CSV table of N, CA and C in Angstrom, one decimal:
chain,number,residue,atom,x,y,z
A,1,MET,N,14.9,-21.1,34.6
A,1,MET,CA,14.1,-21.3,33.4
A,1,MET,C,13.3,-22.6,33.6
A,2,VAL,N,12.0,-22.5,33.4
A,2,VAL,CA,11.2,-23.7,33.5
A,2,VAL,C,11.4,-24.5,32.2
A,3,THR,N,11.7,-25.8,32.4
A,3,THR,CA,12.0,-26.6,31.2
A,3,THR,C,10.9,-27.6,30.8
A,4,ALA,N,9.9,-27.7,31.6
A,4,ALA,CA,8.8,-28.7,31.3
A,4,ALA,C,7.5,-28.0,31.7
A,5,ASP,N,6.4,-28.7,31.4
A,5,ASP,CA,5.1,-28.2,31.8
A,5,ASP,C,5.0,-28.2,33.3
A,6,ILE,N,4.3,-27.2,33.8
A,6,ILE,CA,3.9,-27.2,35.2
A,6,ILE,C,2.6,-27.9,35.3
A,7,VAL,N,2.6,-29.0,36.0
A,7,VAL,CA,1.4,-29.9,36.1
A,7,VAL,C,0.8,-29.8,37.5
A,8,ASP,N,-0.5,-29.5,37.6
A,8,ASP,CA,-1.2,-29.4,38.8
A,8,ASP,C,-2.4,-30.4,38.7
A,9,ASN,N,-2.4,-31.5,39.4
A,9,ASN,CA,-3.4,-32.6,39.2
A,9,ASN,C,-4.2,-32.7,40.5
A,10,SER,N,-5.5,-32.7,40.4
A,10,SER,CA,-6.4,-33.0,41.5
A,10,SER,C,-7.2,-34.2,41.1
A,11,GLN,N,-7.3,-35.1,42.1
A,11,GLN,CA,-8.0,-36.4,41.8
A,11,GLN,C,-8.8,-36.8,43.0
A,12,ALA,N,-10.1,-37.0,42.7
A,12,ALA,CA,-11.0,-37.4,43.7
A,12,ALA,C,-11.2,-38.9,43.7
A,13,SER,N,-11.5,-39.5,44.9
A,13,SER,CA,-11.8,-40.9,45.0
A,13,SER,C,-13.2,-41.1,45.5
A,14,TYR,N,-13.9,-42.1,44.9
A,14,TYR,CA,-15.3,-42.4,45.2
A,14,TYR,C,-15.4,-43.9,45.5
A,15,GLU,N,-16.3,-44.2,46.4
A,15,GLU,CA,-16.6,-45.6,46.6
A,15,GLU,C,-17.9,-45.9,45.9
A,16,GLU,N,-17.9,-47.0,45.2
A,16,GLU,CA,-19.1,-47.4,44.4
A,16,GLU,C,-19.9,-48.4,45.2
A,17,ILE,N,-21.2,-48.1,45.4
A,17,ILE,CA,-22.1,-48.9,46.2
A,17,ILE,C,-23.3,-49.3,45.2
A,18,ASN,N,-23.6,-50.6,45.2
A,18,ASN,CA,-24.7,-51.1,44.4
A,18,ASN,C,-25.8,-51.6,45.4
A,19,TYR,N,-27.0,-51.0,45.2
A,19,TYR,CA,-28.1,-51.3,46.0
A,19,TYR,C,-29.0,-52.3,45.2
A,20,ILE,N,-29.6,-53.2,45.9
A,20,ILE,CA,-30.5,-54.2,45.3
A,20,ILE,C,-31.7,-53.5,44.6
A,21,GLY,N,-31.9,-53.8,43.4
A,21,GLY,CA,-33.1,-53.2,42.7
A,21,GLY,C,-32.7,-51.9,42.0
A,22,ARG,N,-31.5,-51.4,42.2
A,22,ARG,CA,-31.1,-50.1,41.5
A,22,ARG,C,-30.1,-50.5,40.4
A,23,PRO,N,-30.5,-50.1,39.2
A,23,PRO,CA,-29.6,-50.5,38.0
A,23,PRO,C,-28.3,-49.8,38.0
A,24,ASP,N,-28.2,-48.6,38.5
A,24,ASP,CA,-26.9,-47.9,38.5
A,24,ASP,C,-26.3,-47.8,39.9
A,25,ALA,N,-25.0,-47.7,39.9
A,25,ALA,CA,-24.3,-47.6,41.2
A,25,ALA,C,-24.4,-46.2,41.8
A,26,VAL,N,-24.3,-46.1,43.1
A,26,VAL,CA,-24.2,-44.9,43.8
A,26,VAL,C,-22.8,-44.6,44.2
A,27,HIS,N,-22.3,-43.4,43.9
A,27,HIS,CA,-20.9,-43.1,44.2
A,27,HIS,C,-20.8,-42.2,45.4
A,28,ILE,N,-20.1,-42.6,46.4
A,28,ILE,CA,-19.9,-41.8,47.6
A,28,ILE,C,-18.5,-41.2,47.6
A,29,TYR,N,-18.4,-40.0,47.8
A,29,TYR,CA,-17.1,-39.3,47.9
A,29,TYR,C,-16.3,-39.8,49.1
A,30,LYS,N,-15.0,-40.1,48.8
A,30,LYS,CA,-14.1,-40.6,49.9
A,30,LYS,C,-13.1,-39.5,50.2
A,31,ASN,N,-12.3,-39.2,49.3
A,31,ASN,CA,-11.2,-38.2,49.5
A,31,ASN,C,-10.7,-37.6,48.2
A,32,MET,N,-9.7,-36.8,48.3
A,32,MET,CA,-9.0,-36.2,47.1
A,32,MET,C,-7.5,-36.2,47.3
A,33,LYS,N,-6.8,-36.2,46.2
A,33,LYS,CA,-5.4,-36.1,46.2
A,33,LYS,C,-5.0,-35.0,45.2
A,34,ARG,N,-4.0,-34.2,45.6
A,34,ARG,CA,-3.5,-33.2,44.7
A,34,ARG,C,-2.0,-33.4,44.5
A,35,SER,N,-1.5,-33.3,43.3
A,35,SER,CA,-0.1,-33.4,43.1
A,35,SER,C,0.3,-32.3,42.1
A,36,PHE,N,1.6,-32.0,42.2
A,36,PHE,CA,2.1,-30.9,41.4
A,36,PHE,C,3.5,-31.3,41.0
A,37,SER,N,3.9,-30.9,39.8
A,37,SER,CA,5.3,-31.1,39.3
A,37,SER,C,5.8,-30.0,38.5
A,38,VAL,N,7.0,-29.7,38.6
A,38,VAL,CA,7.7,-28.6,37.8
A,38,VAL,C,9.1,-29.0,37.6
A,39,SER,N,9.7,-28.6,36.5
A,39,SER,CA,11.1,-28.9,36.2
A,39,SER,C,11.7,-27.5,35.7
A,40,PHE,N,12.9,-27.3,36.2
A,40,PHE,CA,13.6,-26.1,35.7
A,40,PHE,C,15.1,-26.3,35.6
A,41,LYS,N,15.8,-25.5,34.9
A,41,LYS,CA,17.2,-25.5,34.7
A,41,LYS,C,17.9,-24.5,35.6
A,42,VAL,N,19.0,-24.8,36.2
A,42,VAL,CA,19.8,-23.9,37.0
A,42,VAL,C,21.1,-23.7,36.3
A,43,VAL,N,21.5,-22.5,36.1
A,43,VAL,CA,22.8,-22.2,35.4
A,43,VAL,C,23.5,-21.1,36.2
A,44,ALA,N,24.8,-21.4,36.5
A,44,ALA,CA,25.7,-20.4,37.1
A,44,ALA,C,26.3,-19.6,36.0
A,45,THR,N,26.2,-18.3,36.0
A,45,THR,CA,26.7,-17.5,35.0
A,45,THR,C,28.1,-17.1,35.2
A,46,ASN,N,28.6,-17.3,36.5
A,46,ASN,CA,30.0,-17.0,36.7
A,46,ASN,C,30.5,-17.9,37.9
A,47,LYS,N,31.8,-18.1,38.1
A,47,LYS,CA,32.3,-19.0,39.1
A,47,LYS,C,32.0,-18.7,40.5
A,48,ASP,N,31.7,-17.4,40.8
A,48,ASP,CA,31.3,-17.0,42.1
A,48,ASP,C,29.9,-17.5,42.5
A,49,GLU,N,29.0,-17.7,41.6
A,49,GLU,CA,27.7,-18.2,41.9
A,49,GLU,C,27.6,-19.7,42.2
A,50,ILE,N,28.6,-20.4,41.8
A,50,ILE,CA,28.6,-21.9,41.9
A,50,ILE,C,28.4,-22.4,43.3
A,51,PRO,N,29.2,-22.0,44.3
A,51,PRO,CA,29.0,-22.5,45.6
A,51,PRO,C,27.6,-22.1,46.2
A,52,LEU,N,27.1,-20.9,45.9
A,52,LEU,CA,25.8,-20.5,46.4
A,52,LEU,C,24.7,-21.3,45.8
A,53,ILE,N,24.8,-21.5,44.5
A,53,ILE,CA,23.7,-22.3,43.8
A,53,ILE,C,23.7,-23.7,44.3
A,54,TRP,N,24.8,-24.4,44.5
A,54,TRP,CA,24.8,-25.7,45.0
A,54,TRP,C,24.4,-25.8,46.4
A,55,LYS,N,24.7,-24.8,47.2
A,55,LYS,CA,24.2,-24.8,48.6
A,55,LYS,C,22.7,-24.8,48.6
A,56,LYS,N,22.1,-24.0,47.7
A,56,LYS,CA,20.6,-23.9,47.6
A,56,LYS,C,20.0,-25.2,47.1
A,57,ILE,N,20.7,-25.8,46.1
A,57,ILE,CA,20.2,-27.1,45.6
A,57,ILE,C,20.3,-28.2,46.7
A,58,ASP,N,21.3,-28.2,47.5
A,58,ASP,CA,21.4,-29.1,48.6
A,58,ASP,C,20.3,-28.9,49.6
A,59,ARG,N,20.0,-27.6,49.9
A,59,ARG,CA,18.9,-27.3,50.8
A,59,ARG,C,17.6,-27.8,50.2
A,60,LEU,N,17.4,-27.6,48.9
A,60,LEU,CA,16.2,-28.0,48.3
A,60,LEU,C,16.0,-29.5,48.3
A,61,LYS,N,17.1,-30.3,48.1
A,61,LYS,CA,17.1,-31.7,48.2
A,61,LYS,C,16.8,-32.2,49.6
A,62,GLY,N,17.2,-31.4,50.6
A,62,GLY,CA,16.9,-31.7,52.0
A,62,GLY,C,15.4,-31.6,52.3
A,63,LEU,N,14.6,-31.0,51.5
A,63,LEU,CA,13.2,-30.9,51.7
A,63,LEU,C,12.4,-32.2,51.4
A,64,ALA,N,13.1,-33.1,50.9
A,64,ALA,CA,12.5,-34.5,50.7
A,64,ALA,C,12.8,-35.4,51.8
A,65,ASN,N,13.7,-35.0,52.7
A,65,ASN,CA,14.1,-35.8,53.9
A,65,ASN,C,13.2,-35.5,55.0
A,66,PRO,N,13.0,-36.4,55.9
A,66,PRO,CA,12.1,-36.2,57.0
A,66,PRO,C,12.7,-35.2,58.0
A,67,ALA,N,11.9,-34.5,58.7
A,67,ALA,CA,12.3,-33.7,59.9
A,67,ALA,C,11.9,-34.4,61.1
A,68,TYR,N,12.7,-34.5,62.1
A,68,TYR,CA,12.4,-35.2,63.3
A,68,TYR,C,11.9,-34.2,64.4
A,69,LYS,N,10.6,-34.4,64.8
A,69,LYS,CA,10.0,-33.5,65.7
A,69,LYS,C,9.5,-34.2,66.9
A,70,PRO,N,9.4,-33.5,68.1
A,70,PRO,CA,8.9,-34.2,69.3
A,70,PRO,C,7.6,-34.8,69.1
A,71,PHE,N,7.5,-36.0,69.7
A,71,PHE,CA,6.2,-36.8,69.6
A,71,PHE,C,5.4,-36.6,70.9
A,72,LEU,N,6.1,-36.6,72.0
A,72,LEU,CA,5.4,-36.4,73.3
A,72,LEU,C,6.2,-35.3,74.1
A,73,ASN,N,5.5,-34.5,74.7
A,73,ASN,CA,6.1,-33.4,75.5
A,73,ASN,C,6.1,-33.9,77.0
A,74,THR,N,7.1,-34.6,77.4
A,74,THR,CA,7.2,-35.1,78.8
A,74,THR,C,8.3,-34.4,79.5
A,75,THR,N,8.2,-34.4,80.8
A,75,THR,CA,9.2,-33.8,81.7
A,75,THR,C,9.6,-34.9,82.7
A,76,ASN,N,10.9,-35.0,82.9
A,76,ASN,CA,11.4,-35.9,83.9
A,76,ASN,C,11.2,-35.3,85.3
A,77,LYS,N,10.4,-35.9,86.1
A,77,LYS,CA,10.0,-35.3,87.4
A,77,LYS,C,11.2,-35.2,88.3
A,78,ALA,N,12.1,-36.1,88.2
A,78,ALA,CA,13.3,-36.1,89.1
A,78,ALA,C,14.2,-34.9,88.8
A,79,THR,N,14.5,-34.7,87.5
A,79,THR,CA,15.4,-33.6,87.1
A,79,THR,C,14.7,-32.3,86.7
A,80,GLY,N,13.5,-32.4,86.3
A,80,GLY,CA,12.7,-31.3,85.8
A,80,GLY,C,13.1,-30.9,84.4
A,81,GLN,N,13.9,-31.7,83.7
A,81,GLN,CA,14.3,-31.5,82.3
A,81,GLN,C,13.4,-32.2,81.3
A,82,SER,N,13.2,-31.5,80.2
A,82,SER,CA,12.4,-32.1,79.1
A,82,SER,C,13.1,-33.3,78.5
A,83,GLU,N,12.3,-34.3,78.2
A,83,GLU,CA,12.8,-35.5,77.5
A,83,GLU,C,12.3,-35.7,76.1
A,84,THR,N,11.9,-34.6,75.5
A,84,THR,CA,11.3,-34.7,74.1
A,84,THR,C,12.3,-35.2,73.1
A,85,ASP,N,13.6,-35.0,73.3
A,85,ASP,CA,14.6,-35.4,72.3
A,85,ASP,C,14.6,-36.9,72.2
A,86,ILE,N,14.2,-37.6,73.2
A,86,ILE,CA,14.1,-39.1,73.2
A,86,ILE,C,12.9,-39.5,72.3
A,87,PHE,N,11.8,-38.8,72.4
A,87,PHE,CA,10.6,-39.2,71.8
A,87,PHE,C,10.4,-38.3,70.5
A,88,THR,N,11.0,-38.7,69.4
A,88,THR,CA,10.9,-38.0,68.2
A,88,THR,C,10.3,-38.9,67.1
A,89,ARG,N,9.7,-38.3,66.1
A,89,ARG,CA,9.2,-39.1,65.0
A,89,ARG,C,9.5,-38.3,63.7
A,90,PRO,N,9.6,-39.0,62.6
A,90,PRO,CA,9.9,-38.4,61.4
A,90,PRO,C,8.6,-37.8,60.8
A,91,THR,N,8.7,-36.5,60.3
A,91,THR,CA,7.5,-35.9,59.7
A,91,THR,C,8.0,-35.2,58.4
A,92,ALA,N,7.1,-35.1,57.5
A,92,ALA,CA,7.4,-34.4,56.2
A,92,ALA,C,7.6,-33.0,56.4
A,93,PRO,N,8.7,-32.4,55.9
A,93,PRO,CA,8.9,-31.0,56.0
A,93,PRO,C,7.9,-30.2,55.2
A,94,MET,N,7.1,-29.4,55.8
A,94,MET,CA,6.0,-28.7,55.1
A,94,MET,C,6.6,-27.4,54.4
A,95,ILE,N,6.2,-27.1,53.3
A,95,ILE,CA,6.6,-25.9,52.5
A,95,ILE,C,5.4,-25.1,52.1
A,96,SER,N,5.7,-23.8,51.8
A,96,SER,CA,4.7,-22.9,51.2
A,96,SER,C,5.3,-22.5,49.8
A,97,LEU,N,4.6,-23.0,48.8
A,97,LEU,CA,5.1,-22.9,47.4
A,97,LEU,C,4.4,-21.6,46.8
A,98,THR,N,5.2,-20.8,46.2
A,98,THR,CA,4.7,-19.7,45.4
A,98,THR,C,5.4,-19.6,44.1
A,99,ILE,N,4.6,-19.7,43.0
A,99,ILE,CA,5.1,-19.5,41.7
A,99,ILE,C,4.2,-18.5,41.0
A,100,GLY,N,4.7,-17.3,40.9
A,100,GLY,CA,4.0,-16.2,40.3
A,100,GLY,C,2.6,-16.0,41.0
A,101,ASP,N,1.6,-15.8,40.3
A,101,ASP,CA,0.2,-15.7,40.8
A,101,ASP,C,-0.5,-17.0,40.7
A,102,VAL,N,0.1,-18.0,40.1
A,102,VAL,CA,-0.6,-19.3,40.0
A,102,VAL,C,-0.7,-20.0,41.3
A,103,PHE,N,0.4,-20.1,42.0
A,103,PHE,CA,0.4,-20.7,43.4
A,103,PHE,C,0.9,-19.7,44.3
A,104,LYS,N,0.1,-19.4,45.3
A,104,LYS,CA,0.5,-18.4,46.4
A,104,LYS,C,0.5,-19.1,47.7
A,105,ASN,N,1.6,-19.3,48.3
A,105,ASN,CA,1.7,-19.9,49.6
A,105,ASN,C,0.9,-21.2,49.7
A,106,THR,N,1.0,-22.0,48.7
A,106,THR,CA,0.3,-23.3,48.7
A,106,THR,C,1.1,-24.3,49.5
A,107,VAL,N,0.5,-24.8,50.6
A,107,VAL,CA,1.1,-25.6,51.6
A,107,VAL,C,1.2,-27.1,51.0
A,108,GLY,N,2.3,-27.7,51.2
A,108,GLY,CA,2.5,-29.1,50.8
A,108,GLY,C,3.8,-29.6,51.2
A,109,TYR,N,4.2,-30.7,50.6
A,109,TYR,CA,5.5,-31.3,50.8
A,109,TYR,C,6.0,-31.9,49.5
A,110,PHE,N,7.3,-32.2,49.4
A,110,PHE,CA,7.9,-32.8,48.2
A,110,PHE,C,8.0,-34.3,48.4
A,111,GLU,N,7.4,-35.0,47.4
A,111,GLU,CA,7.6,-36.4,47.4
A,111,GLU,C,9.0,-36.8,46.8
A,112,SER,N,9.4,-36.0,45.8
A,112,SER,CA,10.7,-36.2,45.3
A,112,SER,C,11.3,-34.9,44.8
A,113,VAL,N,12.6,-34.8,44.9
A,113,VAL,CA,13.4,-33.7,44.4
A,113,VAL,C,14.6,-34.3,43.6
A,114,SER,N,14.6,-34.1,42.3
A,114,SER,CA,15.6,-34.8,41.5
A,114,SER,C,16.5,-33.8,40.8
A,115,VAL,N,17.8,-34.0,40.9
A,115,VAL,CA,18.8,-33.1,40.3
A,115,VAL,C,19.5,-34.0,39.3
A,116,THR,N,19.5,-33.5,38.0
A,116,THR,CA,20.2,-34.2,36.9
A,116,THR,C,21.2,-33.3,36.3
A,117,ILE,N,22.4,-33.9,36.2
A,117,ILE,CA,23.5,-33.1,35.5
A,117,ILE,C,23.6,-33.7,34.1
A,118,PRO,N,23.2,-32.9,33.1
A,118,PRO,CA,23.2,-33.3,31.8
A,118,PRO,C,24.6,-33.8,31.3
A,119,GLN,N,24.6,-34.9,30.6
A,119,GLN,CA,25.8,-35.5,30.1
A,119,GLN,C,26.5,-34.5,29.2
A,120,ALA,N,25.7,-33.7,28.4
A,120,ALA,CA,26.3,-32.8,27.5
A,120,ALA,C,26.9,-31.5,28.1
A,121,SER,N,26.7,-31.4,29.5
A,121,SER,CA,27.2,-30.2,30.1
A,121,SER,C,28.6,-30.4,30.5
A,122,ASN,N,29.5,-30.0,29.7
A,122,ASN,CA,31.0,-30.1,29.9
A,122,ASN,C,31.5,-28.9,30.7
A,123,THR,N,30.6,-28.1,31.2
A,123,THR,CA,31.0,-26.9,31.9
A,123,THR,C,31.1,-27.1,33.4
A,124,TRP,N,32.2,-27.6,33.8
A,124,TRP,CA,32.5,-27.8,35.2
A,124,TRP,C,33.6,-26.8,35.6
A,125,GLU,N,33.5,-26.2,36.8
A,125,GLU,CA,34.5,-25.3,37.3
A,125,GLU,C,35.7,-26.2,37.8
A,126,LEU,N,36.9,-25.9,37.6
A,126,LEU,CA,38.0,-26.7,38.0
A,126,LEU,C,38.8,-26.1,39.2
A,127,GLU,N,38.4,-24.9,39.6
A,127,GLU,CA,39.1,-24.3,40.8
A,127,GLU,C,38.7,-25.1,42.1
A,128,ASP,N,39.7,-25.3,43.0
A,128,ASP,CA,39.5,-26.0,44.2
A,128,ASP,C,38.4,-25.3,45.0
A,129,GLY,N,37.5,-26.1,45.6
A,129,GLY,CA,36.4,-25.6,46.4
A,129,GLY,C,35.2,-25.2,45.5
A,130,ARG,N,35.3,-25.2,44.2
A,130,ARG,CA,34.2,-24.9,43.3
A,130,ARG,C,34.1,-25.9,42.2
A,131,GLN,N,34.5,-27.1,42.4
A,131,GLN,CA,34.5,-28.1,41.4
A,131,GLN,C,33.1,-28.7,41.3
A,132,PHE,N,32.2,-28.0,40.7
A,132,PHE,CA,30.8,-28.4,40.5
A,132,PHE,C,30.5,-28.1,39.0
A,133,PRO,N,29.4,-28.7,38.5
A,133,PRO,CA,29.0,-28.4,37.2
A,133,PRO,C,28.3,-27.0,37.2
A,134,GLN,N,28.3,-26.3,36.1
A,134,GLN,CA,27.6,-25.0,36.1
A,134,GLN,C,26.2,-25.1,35.6
A,135,ILE,N,25.8,-26.2,35.2
A,135,ILE,CA,24.4,-26.4,34.7
A,135,ILE,C,23.8,-27.7,35.3
A,136,CYS,N,22.5,-27.6,35.7
A,136,CYS,CA,21.8,-28.8,36.2
A,136,CYS,C,20.3,-28.6,36.0
A,137,ASP,N,19.6,-29.7,35.9
A,137,ASP,CA,18.2,-29.7,35.8
A,137,ASP,C,17.6,-30.2,37.1
A,138,VAL,N,16.5,-29.5,37.6
A,138,VAL,CA,15.9,-29.9,38.8
A,138,VAL,C,14.4,-30.2,38.5
A,139,ALA,N,13.9,-31.3,39.1
A,139,ALA,CA,12.5,-31.7,39.0
A,139,ALA,C,11.9,-31.8,40.4
A,140,LEU,N,10.8,-31.2,40.6
A,140,LEU,CA,10.1,-31.3,41.9
A,140,LEU,C,8.7,-31.9,41.7
A,141,ASN,N,8.4,-32.9,42.6
A,141,ASN,CA,7.0,-33.5,42.6
A,141,ASN,C,6.5,-33.4,44.0
């Protein structure tokens, strides 16, 4: 269930240049930035859903962590083996976001993934291996 507004913000940047003898400034387009945010509530309706839901939340939180990818594709001439695992760099994990027909395979990355367990949610499962809350709020930016 979506718990807050879905916000899609596009912002352009311009450089202002003043010419001698011209009373108004000329604005030159530089770039644009687009940001998106959505919040939703996750609820486990039975104890069997709890491990699956928290596994998915953990994977979602991992999308804010960098992925380490090869930077240079080099081969050791003596052994003939690739040495790309030595030369790695952090990159943002790219995602394709789809929410209904509003966003279809929109490419981007998450700047933040926030999981909040409401203080009022006293619904924790007590069985071993399932000791997680049954309700949490997730916010994506």
